[in-house]
């Protein structure tokens, strides 16, 4: 049995945190003795860890400016302070501080894995949690495997840091069966009007997720008398700004901020169109879940979307990453019900590709081969 450690910053409501829980819960626990460790003991997703998973944490509370403070300590000393036990495989499941900690392992018998979730674009961004670009390169060279969540992320990371390493693309794990099952639950706190086209965006309410763009597009559609209702599912620091925009533009009857929901699937499944307006993604968990639920997708071009939806929009619509192109694409779907119905069927087809067993097996095979 291989003893495996997954280190992550915390288990908050982000996509990486969610898919990590999905992955470890479904791995073969007769082959892998798994520990999930957080740098900080917080986050909604901790409650969903299987009882078969060991859970550890370094500090009980989040420390403001923690990534800057951690730079004052060498990777070797951080590893000594944080990782107390011996493991066969140590995984840094997020870029930055987690990668810096795991790279400090000095035991040559331990295999090290770094998981890259988002595009870095430049060496400065890729090394932001390190003392320098040189230190970032030195740390990442120590990993036996660098796993990327999409081909776009892999190409971007290679271009940013030029690390000669063993790379592999492994797609995120989604609990496809559970997602479909939970989507059948009744919604009692929101009314989904049959005479409205229901558009939904899902994610943590951050500037990078572009929910303000969805609201601007929604206002434009409403001004042109399209019968739409916008649902935004998630919580985060941008909530107040989004709420203010809704009130300032008198959109209260046409926009619902759903907040964080432990079962988002029952809301998504009741909608007619899923929209991703992010400025950056890795391999969008929320978009994958929409496909699994058979909800058509319209998205701006960010990492992973072409892989997910096809180079020629076979399974969904991918537009240039700007407000106007996204608006035109959504408007085109609203004007053409047959096209919306077509992409509903294509979403169902593509959603079957992202089944739990296939993605988990790929990770297990990678680890067993090390």
mmCIF file of C-alpha atoms in Angstrom:
data_model
loop_
_atom_site.group_PDB
_atom_site.id
_atom_site.type_symbol
_atom_site.label_atom_id
_atom_site.label_comp_id
_atom_site.label_asym_id
_atom_site.label_seq_id
_atom_site.Cartn_x
_atom_site.Cartn_y
_atom_site.Cartn_z
ATOM 1 C CA UNK A 1 0.000 0.000 0.000
ATOM 2 C CA UNK A 2 1.340 3.414 -0.966
ATOM 3 C CA UNK A 3 1.228 6.123 1.673
ATOM 4 C CA UNK A 4 0.214 9.384 -0.047
ATOM 5 C CA UNK A 5 0.046 12.960 1.239
ATOM 6 C CA UNK A 6 -1.952 15.691 -0.525
ATOM 7 C CA UNK A 7 -1.051 19.186 0.700
ATOM 8 C CA UNK A 8 -3.425 22.076 -0.059
ATOM 9 C CA UNK A 9 -3.748 25.622 1.276
ATOM 10 C CA UNK A 10 -7.234 25.051 2.753
ATOM 11 C CA UNK A 11 -10.491 23.275 1.878
ATOM 12 C CA UNK A 12 -12.569 26.325 0.985
ATOM 13 C CA UNK A 13 -15.252 26.539 -1.700
ATOM 14 C CA UNK A 14 -12.892 26.748 -4.690
ATOM 15 C CA UNK A 15 -12.808 24.280 -7.574
ATOM 16 C CA UNK A 16 -9.417 22.740 -6.739
ATOM 17 C CA UNK A 17 -10.509 22.098 -3.160
ATOM 18 C CA UNK A 18 -13.702 20.429 -4.328
ATOM 19 C CA UNK A 19 -12.092 18.150 -6.910
ATOM 20 C CA UNK A 20 -9.378 17.109 -4.432
ATOM 21 C CA UNK A 21 -12.077 15.858 -2.062
ATOM 22 C CA UNK A 22 -13.777 14.061 -4.961
ATOM 23 C CA UNK A 23 -10.499 12.437 -5.996
ATOM 24 C CA UNK A 24 -9.315 11.145 -2.619
ATOM 25 C CA UNK A 25 -12.769 9.905 -1.646
ATOM 26 C CA UNK A 26 -12.943 7.704 -4.750
ATOM 27 C CA UNK A 27 -9.393 6.365 -4.828
ATOM 28 C CA UNK A 28 -8.864 2.697 -3.973
ATOM 29 C CA UNK A 29 -8.201 2.748 -0.239
ATOM 30 C CA UNK A 30 -6.890 -0.820 -0.329
ATOM 31 C CA UNK A 31 -4.004 0.452 -2.495
ATOM 32 C CA UNK A 32 -3.513 3.960 -1.112
ATOM 33 C CA UNK A 33 -3.309 5.169 2.490
ATOM 34 C CA UNK A 34 -4.271 8.816 1.964
ATOM 35 C CA UNK A 35 -3.718 11.900 4.103
ATOM 36 C CA UNK A 36 -5.099 15.304 3.158
ATOM 37 C CA UNK A 37 -3.274 18.115 4.911
ATOM 38 C CA UNK A 38 -4.148 21.819 4.867
ATOM 39 C CA UNK A 39 -1.870 24.695 5.722
ATOM 40 C CA UNK A 40 -4.867 26.350 7.408
ATOM 41 C CA UNK A 41 -7.808 24.553 9.011
ATOM 42 C CA UNK A 42 -10.736 26.212 7.266
ATOM 43 C CA UNK A 43 -13.175 25.641 4.430
ATOM 44 C CA UNK A 44 -16.572 24.197 3.656
ATOM 45 C CA UNK A 45 -15.229 21.186 1.767
ATOM 46 C CA UNK A 46 -13.609 19.546 4.778
ATOM 47 C CA UNK A 47 -16.999 18.187 5.830
ATOM 48 C CA UNK A 48 -17.181 16.100 2.650
ATOM 49 C CA UNK A 49 -13.961 14.130 3.214
ATOM 50 C CA UNK A 50 -14.537 10.394 3.550
ATOM 51 C CA UNK A 51 -13.906 8.842 6.958
ATOM 52 C CA UNK A 52 -11.240 6.718 5.243
ATOM 53 C CA UNK A 53 -9.113 9.820 4.637
ATOM 54 C CA UNK A 54 -6.690 11.019 7.323
ATOM 55 C CA UNK A 55 -6.962 14.761 7.838
ATOM 56 C CA UNK A 56 -4.241 16.997 9.254
ATOM 57 C CA UNK A 57 -3.641 20.727 9.403
ATOM 58 C CA UNK A 58 -0.683 22.954 10.166
ATOM 59 C CA UNK A 59 -2.341 26.034 11.686
ATOM 60 C CA UNK A 60 -5.880 26.389 13.005
ATOM 61 C CA UNK A 61 -6.461 29.892 11.635
ATOM 62 C CA UNK A 62 -5.566 31.634 8.389
ATOM 63 C CA UNK A 63 -2.638 34.019 8.867
ATOM 64 C CA UNK A 64 -2.920 37.325 6.933
ATOM 65 C CA UNK A 65 -0.082 37.666 4.433
ATOM 66 C CA UNK A 66 0.898 34.051 5.016
ATOM 67 C CA UNK A 67 2.553 33.522 1.624
ATOM 68 C CA UNK A 68 4.879 36.487 2.259
ATOM 69 C CA UNK A 69 5.696 35.284 5.774
ATOM 70 C CA UNK A 70 6.455 31.772 4.505
ATOM 71 C CA UNK A 71 9.007 33.195 2.056
ATOM 72 C CA UNK A 72 11.156 34.113 5.054
ATOM 73 C CA UNK A 73 11.640 30.396 5.769
ATOM 74 C CA UNK A 74 13.498 28.045 3.438
ATOM 75 C CA UNK A 75 11.571 25.216 1.700
ATOM 76 C CA UNK A 76 13.634 22.653 3.627
ATOM 77 C CA UNK A 77 12.776 24.230 6.987
ATOM 78 C CA UNK A 78 9.100 24.621 6.023
ATOM 79 C CA UNK A 79 8.941 20.931 5.113
ATOM 80 C CA UNK A 80 10.555 20.038 8.437
ATOM 81 C CA UNK A 81 8.082 22.232 10.354
ATOM 82 C CA UNK A 82 4.934 21.158 8.512
ATOM 83 C CA UNK A 83 5.336 17.570 7.247
ATOM 84 C CA UNK A 84 5.996 15.377 10.278
ATOM 85 C CA UNK A 85 5.399 11.871 8.930
ATOM 86 C CA UNK A 86 6.986 9.802 6.173
ATOM 87 C CA UNK A 87 5.063 9.244 2.930
ATOM 88 C CA UNK A 88 5.843 7.355 -0.269
ATOM 89 C CA UNK A 89 4.364 10.152 -2.390
ATOM 90 C CA UNK A 90 3.939 13.810 -1.440
ATOM 91 C CA UNK A 91 1.610 15.908 -3.606
ATOM 92 C CA UNK A 92 1.514 19.701 -3.686
ATOM 93 C CA UNK A 93 -2.079 20.033 -4.880
ATOM 94 C CA UNK A 94 -1.850 23.792 -5.480
ATOM 95 C CA UNK A 95 0.765 26.049 -6.988
ATOM 96 C CA UNK A 96 2.792 28.431 -4.859
ATOM 97 C CA UNK A 97 3.237 27.890 -1.099
ATOM 98 C CA UNK A 98 2.221 24.214 -1.214
ATOM 99 C CA UNK A 99 4.726 23.511 -3.997
ATOM 100 C CA UNK A 100 7.405 25.381 -2.063
ATOM 101 C CA UNK A 101 6.767 23.277 1.065
ATOM 102 C CA UNK A 102 6.779 19.907 -0.703
ATOM 103 C CA UNK A 103 9.878 20.784 -2.737
ATOM 104 C CA UNK A 104 11.723 21.029 0.596
ATOM 105 C CA UNK A 105 11.560 17.248 1.099
ATOM 106 C CA UNK A 106 15.147 15.950 1.381
ATOM 107 C CA UNK A 107 14.346 12.211 1.439
ATOM 108 C CA UNK A 108 15.357 10.757 -1.960
ATOM 109 C CA UNK A 109 13.002 7.790 -1.495
ATOM 110 C CA UNK A 110 9.917 10.042 -1.526
ATOM 111 C CA UNK A 111 8.319 10.779 -4.905
ATOM 112 C CA UNK A 112 7.187 14.389 -5.312
ATOM 113 C CA UNK A 113 4.235 15.587 -7.427
ATOM 114 C CA UNK A 114 3.176 19.152 -8.215
ATOM 115 C CA UNK A 115 -0.388 19.830 -9.424
ATOM 116 C CA UNK A 116 -0.861 22.923 -11.598
ATOM 117 C CA UNK A 117 -4.448 24.211 -11.838
ATOM 118 C CA UNK A 118 -4.280 27.615 -13.501
ATOM 119 C CA UNK A 119 -2.442 29.444 -16.247
ATOM 120 C CA UNK A 120 0.529 31.446 -14.953
ATOM 121 C CA UNK A 121 1.269 33.386 -18.199
ATOM 122 C CA UNK A 122 4.599 34.815 -16.975
ATOM 123 C CA UNK A 123 7.543 33.652 -14.884
ATOM 124 C CA UNK A 124 6.818 36.509 -12.460
ATOM 125 C CA UNK A 125 3.312 35.201 -11.726
ATOM 126 C CA UNK A 126 4.474 31.582 -11.564
ATOM 127 C CA UNK A 127 7.086 32.544 -8.968
ATOM 128 C CA UNK A 128 4.965 34.992 -6.930
ATOM 129 C CA UNK A 129 4.986 32.740 -3.824
ATOM 130 C CA UNK A 130 8.735 32.120 -4.078
ATOM 131 C CA UNK A 131 11.659 34.358 -3.145
ATOM 132 C CA UNK A 132 12.626 34.710 -6.779
ATOM 133 C CA UNK A 133 12.143 33.239 -10.240
ATOM 134 C CA UNK A 134 15.328 31.283 -9.695
ATOM 135 C CA UNK A 135 14.025 29.764 -6.464
ATOM 136 C CA UNK A 136 10.739 28.830 -8.172
ATOM 137 C CA UNK A 137 12.638 27.033 -10.919
ATOM 138 C CA UNK A 138 14.885 25.263 -8.408
ATOM 139 C CA UNK A 139 11.856 24.093 -6.406
ATOM 140 C CA UNK A 140 9.811 22.845 -9.362
ATOM 141 C CA UNK A 141 12.848 20.934 -10.740
ATOM 142 C CA UNK A 142 12.741 18.755 -7.616
ATOM 143 C CA UNK A 143 9.371 17.251 -8.545
ATOM 144 C CA UNK A 144 9.268 13.826 -10.161
ATOM 145 C CA UNK A 145 5.971 14.688 -11.871
ATOM 146 C CA UNK A 146 4.213 17.905 -12.779
ATOM 147 C CA UNK A 147 0.495 17.305 -13.315
ATOM 148 C CA UNK A 148 -1.555 19.860 -15.240
ATOM 149 C CA UNK A 149 -5.346 19.945 -15.356
ATOM 150 C CA UNK A 150 -5.479 20.785 -19.058
ATOM 151 C CA UNK A 151 -3.227 20.899 -22.103
ATOM 152 C CA UNK A 152 -3.492 24.693 -22.089
ATOM 153 C CA UNK A 153 -2.244 24.866 -18.499
ATOM 154 C CA UNK A 154 0.619 22.491 -19.319
ATOM 155 C CA UNK A 155 1.768 24.542 -22.310
ATOM 156 C CA UNK A 156 1.456 27.784 -20.351
ATOM 157 C CA UNK A 157 3.465 26.478 -17.364
ATOM 158 C CA UNK A 158 6.207 25.129 -19.604
ATOM 159 C CA UNK A 159 6.443 28.486 -21.386
ATOM 160 C CA UNK A 160 6.478 30.444 -18.120
ATOM 161 C CA UNK A 161 9.215 28.611 -16.217
ATOM 162 C CA UNK A 162 10.914 26.388 -18.795
ATOM 163 C CA UNK A 163 11.149 23.473 -16.331
ATOM 164 C CA UNK A 164 12.521 20.254 -17.911
ATOM 165 C CA UNK A 165 10.290 17.747 -16.119
ATOM 166 C CA UNK A 166 7.974 14.796 -16.599
ATOM 167 C CA UNK A 167 4.585 16.362 -17.409
ATOM 168 C CA UNK A 168 1.160 14.735 -17.566
ATOM 169 C CA UNK A 169 -2.357 16.079 -18.118
ATOM 170 C CA UNK A 170 -4.958 14.617 -15.759
ATOM 171 C CA UNK A 171 -8.505 15.955 -15.772
ATOM 172 C CA UNK A 172 -10.324 16.883 -12.578
ATOM 173 C CA UNK A 173 -12.478 14.328 -10.801
ATOM 174 C CA UNK A 174 -16.202 15.009 -10.616
ATOM 175 C CA UNK A 175 -18.717 12.797 -8.818
ATOM 176 C CA UNK A 176 -20.883 12.415 -11.900
ATOM 177 C CA UNK A 177 -23.374 9.967 -10.400
ATOM 178 C CA UNK A 178 -23.824 11.976 -7.208
ATOM 179 C CA UNK A 179 -24.100 15.222 -9.196
ATOM 180 C CA UNK A 180 -26.979 13.829 -11.245
ATOM 181 C CA UNK A 181 -28.634 12.346 -8.172
ATOM 182 C CA UNK A 182 -28.472 15.577 -6.174
ATOM 183 C CA UNK A 183 -29.779 17.559 -9.140
ATOM 184 C CA UNK A 184 -33.129 15.829 -8.692
ATOM 185 C CA UNK A 185 -33.765 17.446 -5.307
ATOM 186 C CA UNK A 186 -36.531 20.024 -5.151
ATOM 187 C CA UNK A 187 -35.723 23.727 -4.917
ATOM 188 C CA UNK A 188 -37.929 25.377 -2.299
ATOM 189 C CA UNK A 189 -36.227 28.750 -1.743
ATOM 190 C CA UNK A 190 -36.289 30.017 -5.347
ATOM 191 C CA UNK A 191 -38.996 30.163 -8.000
ATOM 192 C CA UNK A 192 -37.900 29.259 -11.530
ATOM 193 C CA UNK A 193 -40.393 30.961 -13.815
ATOM 194 C CA UNK A 194 -41.259 28.934 -16.953
ATOM 195 C CA UNK A 195 -41.651 32.057 -19.121
ATOM 196 C CA UNK A 196 -38.074 33.212 -18.441
ATOM 197 C CA UNK A 197 -34.807 31.967 -19.931
ATOM 198 C CA UNK A 198 -32.790 31.050 -16.868
ATOM 199 C CA UNK A 199 -29.058 31.854 -17.116
ATOM 200 C CA UNK A 200 -26.690 30.748 -14.354
ATOM 201 C CA UNK A 201 -23.072 31.403 -13.384
ATOM 202 C CA UNK A 202 -21.343 29.439 -10.618
ATOM 203 C CA UNK A 203 -18.181 30.059 -8.626
ATOM 204 C CA UNK A 204 -16.540 31.974 -5.833
ATOM 205 C CA UNK A 205 -17.429 35.650 -6.123
ATOM 206 C CA UNK A 206 -14.027 36.974 -7.152
ATOM 207 C CA UNK A 207 -13.118 39.642 -9.706
ATOM 208 C CA UNK A 208 -11.356 36.982 -11.784
ATOM 209 C CA UNK A 209 -14.616 35.058 -12.224
ATOM 210 C CA UNK A 210 -16.267 37.884 -14.173
ATOM 211 C CA UNK A 211 -19.730 37.812 -12.621
ATOM 212 C CA UNK A 212 -19.917 41.567 -13.135
ATOM 213 C CA UNK A 213 -19.704 40.846 -16.882
ATOM 214 C CA UNK A 214 -22.678 38.498 -16.643
ATOM 215 C CA UNK A 215 -24.692 41.235 -14.931
ATOM 216 C CA UNK A 216 -23.735 43.811 -17.569
ATOM 217 C CA UNK A 217 -24.768 41.409 -20.324
ATOM 218 C CA UNK A 218 -27.961 40.621 -18.451
ATOM 219 C CA UNK A 219 -28.829 44.310 -18.230
ATOM 220 C CA UNK A 220 -28.261 44.761 -21.950
ATOM 221 C CA UNK A 221 -30.518 41.798 -22.729
ATOM 222 C CA UNK A 222 -33.223 43.100 -20.389
ATOM 223 C CA UNK A 223 -33.012 46.555 -21.987
ATOM 224 C CA UNK A 224 -33.682 44.821 -25.309
ATOM 225 C CA UNK A 225 -36.725 43.054 -23.779
ATOM 226 C CA UNK A 226 -35.279 39.544 -23.650
ATOM 227 C CA UNK A 227 -37.143 37.606 -20.920
ATOM 228 C CA UNK A 228 -34.094 36.448 -18.957
ATOM 229 C CA UNK A 229 -33.406 35.803 -15.295
ATOM 230 C CA UNK A 230 -29.811 35.694 -14.054
ATOM 231 C CA UNK A 231 -28.792 33.388 -11.216
ATOM 232 C CA UNK A 232 -25.364 33.689 -9.603
ATOM 233 C CA UNK A 233 -24.419 30.853 -7.283
ATOM 234 C CA UNK A 234 -21.499 31.355 -4.933
ATOM 235 C CA UNK A 235 -20.160 33.524 -2.153
ATOM 236 C CA UNK A 236 -17.127 35.766 -1.899
ATOM 237 C CA UNK A 237 -15.683 39.272 -1.568
ATOM 238 C CA UNK A 238 -17.420 40.637 -4.676
ATOM 239 C CA UNK A 239 -20.941 39.994 -3.391
ATOM 240 C CA UNK A 240 -21.516 43.555 -2.160
ATOM 241 C CA UNK A 241 -20.387 45.061 -5.478
ATOM 242 C CA UNK A 242 -22.623 42.689 -7.450
ATOM 243 C CA UNK A 243 -25.585 43.431 -5.194
ATOM 244 C CA UNK A 244 -25.000 47.168 -5.618
ATOM 245 C CA UNK A 245 -24.990 46.823 -9.410
ATOM 246 C CA UNK A 246 -28.300 44.937 -9.261
ATOM 247 C CA UNK A 247 -29.904 47.624 -7.068
ATOM 248 C CA UNK A 248 -28.454 50.573 -9.003
ATOM 249 C CA UNK A 249 -29.816 49.155 -12.260
ATOM 250 C CA UNK A 250 -33.169 48.058 -10.823
ATOM 251 C CA UNK A 251 -32.599 44.416 -11.721
ATOM 252 C CA UNK A 252 -33.922 42.944 -8.456
ATOM 253 C CA UNK A 253 -36.753 41.140 -10.237
ATOM 254 C CA UNK A 254 -34.403 39.620 -12.786
ATOM 255 C CA UNK A 255 -31.307 38.660 -10.786
ATOM 256 C CA UNK A 256 -30.968 36.224 -7.895
ATOM 257 C CA UNK A 257 -27.771 35.907 -5.888
ATOM 258 C CA UNK A 258 -28.055 32.393 -4.500
ATOM 259 C CA UNK A 259 -25.026 32.515 -2.183
ATOM 260 C CA UNK A 260 -23.026 29.409 -1.332
ATOM 261 C CA UNK A 261 -24.997 26.156 -1.593
ATOM 262 C CA UNK A 262 -23.873 22.707 -0.467
ATOM 263 C CA UNK A 263 -25.998 21.317 -3.298
ATOM 264 C CA UNK A 264 -25.542 23.635 -6.281
ATOM 265 C CA UNK A 265 -26.674 20.974 -8.748
ATOM 266 C CA UNK A 266 -30.399 21.261 -8.033
ATOM 267 C CA UNK A 267 -30.195 24.942 -9.069
ATOM 268 C CA UNK A 268 -27.971 24.470 -12.129
ATOM 269 C CA UNK A 269 -30.123 21.651 -13.500
ATOM 270 C CA UNK A 270 -33.212 23.897 -13.487
ATOM 271 C CA UNK A 271 -31.539 26.505 -15.713
ATOM 272 C CA UNK A 272 -31.491 26.832 -19.495
ATOM 273 C CA UNK A 273 -27.931 28.084 -19.996
ATOM 274 C CA UNK A 274 -24.676 28.007 -18.051
ATOM 275 C CA UNK A 275 -22.352 30.973 -18.625
ATOM 276 C CA UNK A 276 -18.678 31.256 -17.720
ATOM 277 C CA UNK A 277 -17.297 34.815 -17.966
ATOM 278 C CA UNK A 278 -13.992 34.227 -16.136
ATOM 279 C CA UNK A 279 -10.833 36.135 -16.911
ATOM 280 C CA UNK A 280 -8.819 32.993 -16.042
ATOM 281 C CA UNK A 281 -9.510 29.323 -15.289
ATOM 282 C CA UNK A 282 -7.589 26.067 -15.113
ATOM 283 C CA UNK A 283 -10.126 23.430 -16.062
ATOM 284 C CA UNK A 284 -13.444 24.776 -14.849
ATOM 285 C CA UNK A 285 -15.146 22.436 -12.385
ATOM 286 C CA UNK A 286 -18.442 24.328 -12.578
ATOM 287 C CA UNK A 287 -18.495 24.083 -16.378
ATOM 288 C CA UNK A 288 -17.789 20.353 -16.273
ATOM 289 C CA UNK A 289 -20.637 19.909 -13.789
ATOM 290 C CA UNK A 290 -23.019 21.836 -16.060
ATOM 291 C CA UNK A 291 -22.208 19.424 -18.896
ATOM 292 C CA UNK A 292 -22.755 16.438 -16.611
ATOM 293 C CA UNK A 293 -26.205 17.902 -15.850
ATOM 294 C CA UNK A 294 -26.972 18.407 -19.541
ATOM 295 C CA UNK A 295 -27.074 22.217 -19.316
ATOM 296 C CA UNK A 296 -25.750 23.952 -22.457
ATOM 297 C CA UNK A 297 -22.616 26.045 -21.970
ATOM 298 C CA UNK A 298 -21.596 29.434 -23.355
ATOM 299 C CA UNK A 299 -18.164 30.573 -22.213
ATOM 300 C CA UNK A 300 -15.366 32.965 -22.950
ATOM 301 C CA UNK A 301 -12.094 31.361 -23.983
ATOM 302 C CA UNK A 302 -10.033 30.456 -20.949
ATOM 303 C CA UNK A 303 -7.813 27.491 -20.229
ATOM 304 C CA UNK A 304 -9.393 24.103 -20.873
ATOM 305 C CA UNK A 305 -12.581 25.266 -22.595
ATOM 306 C CA UNK A 306 -11.564 24.167 -26.100
ATOM 307 C CA UNK A 307 -10.574 20.770 -24.710
ATOM 308 C CA UNK A 308 -13.911 20.528 -22.957
ATOM 309 C CA UNK A 309 -16.216 21.905 -25.664
ATOM 310 C CA UNK A 310 -14.308 21.199 -28.876
ATOM 311 C CA UNK A 311 -12.115 23.245 -31.181
ATOM 312 C CA UNK A 312 -15.111 23.964 -33.419
ATOM 313 C CA UNK A 313 -17.766 24.436 -30.698
ATOM 314 C CA UNK A 314 -18.911 20.839 -31.029
ATOM 315 C CA UNK A 315 -20.215 20.575 -27.456
ATOM 316 C CA UNK A 316 -20.771 24.205 -26.435
ATOM 317 C CA UNK A 317 -20.030 27.803 -27.409
ATOM 318 C CA UNK A 318 -16.578 29.325 -26.800
ATOM 319 C CA UNK A 319 -16.175 33.044 -27.585
ATOM 320 C CA UNK A 320 -13.329 35.522 -27.418
ATOM 321 C CA UNK A 321 -12.716 36.718 -23.872
ATOM 322 C CA UNK A 322 -14.583 40.029 -23.952
ATOM 323 C CA UNK A 323 -18.037 41.295 -23.000
ATOM 324 C CA UNK A 324 -19.321 41.943 -26.509
ATOM 325 C CA UNK A 325 -18.493 38.544 -28.005
ATOM 326 C CA UNK A 326 -20.027 36.770 -25.015
ATOM 327 C CA UNK A 327 -23.140 38.959 -25.251
ATOM 328 C CA UNK A 328 -23.530 38.211 -28.989
ATOM 329 C CA UNK A 329 -23.145 34.470 -28.402
ATOM 330 C CA UNK A 330 -25.766 34.415 -25.648
ATOM 331 C CA UNK A 331 -28.124 36.566 -27.711
ATOM 332 C CA UNK A 332 -27.713 34.207 -30.679
ATOM 333 C CA UNK A 333 -28.747 31.255 -28.529
ATOM 334 C CA UNK A 334 -31.773 33.145 -27.184
ATOM 335 C CA UNK A 335 -32.823 33.996 -30.736
ATOM 336 C CA UNK A 336 -32.514 30.394 -31.886
ATOM 337 C CA UNK A 337 -34.259 27.875 -29.649
ATOM 338 C CA UNK A 338 -33.299 24.996 -31.933
ATOM 339 C CA UNK A 339 -29.648 25.852 -31.420
ATOM 340 C CA UNK A 340 -30.103 25.960 -27.654
ATOM 341 C CA UNK A 341 -31.846 22.571 -27.793
ATOM 342 C CA UNK A 342 -28.992 21.224 -29.923
ATOM 343 C CA UNK A 343 -26.394 22.234 -27.359
ATOM 344 C CA UNK A 344 -28.492 20.715 -24.595
ATOM 345 C CA UNK A 345 -28.124 17.336 -26.319
ATOM 346 C CA UNK A 346 -24.411 17.925 -26.938
ATOM 347 C CA UNK A 347 -23.916 18.818 -23.255
ATOM 348 C CA UNK A 348 -25.450 15.485 -22.245
ATOM 349 C CA UNK A 349 -23.160 13.691 -24.700
ATOM 350 C CA UNK A 350 -20.017 15.460 -23.528
ATOM 351 C CA UNK A 351 -20.928 15.166 -19.859
ATOM 352 C CA UNK A 352 -20.698 11.382 -20.101
ATOM 353 C CA UNK A 353 -16.984 11.737 -20.893
ATOM 354 C CA UNK A 354 -16.162 13.159 -17.460
ATOM 355 C CA UNK A 355 -17.132 10.150 -15.373
ATOM 356 C CA UNK A 356 -15.639 9.586 -11.938
ATOM 357 C CA UNK A 357 -14.064 6.194 -12.547
ATOM 358 C CA UNK A 358 -12.075 7.271 -15.615
ATOM 359 C CA UNK A 359 -10.458 10.310 -13.998
ATOM 360 C CA UNK A 360 -9.657 8.527 -10.714
ATOM 361 C CA UNK A 361 -8.132 5.553 -12.529
ATOM 362 C CA UNK A 362 -5.804 7.874 -14.441
ATOM 363 C CA UNK A 363 -4.472 9.361 -11.179
ATOM 364 C CA UNK A 364 -4.042 5.929 -9.587
ATOM 365 C CA UNK A 365 -2.148 4.650 -12.641
ATOM 366 C CA UNK A 366 0.164 7.670 -12.491
ATOM 367 C CA UNK A 367 0.974 7.075 -8.830
ATOM 368 C CA UNK A 368 1.452 3.330 -9.161
ATOM 369 C CA UNK A 369 3.872 3.864 -12.033
ATOM 370 C CA UNK A 370 6.161 6.159 -10.025
#
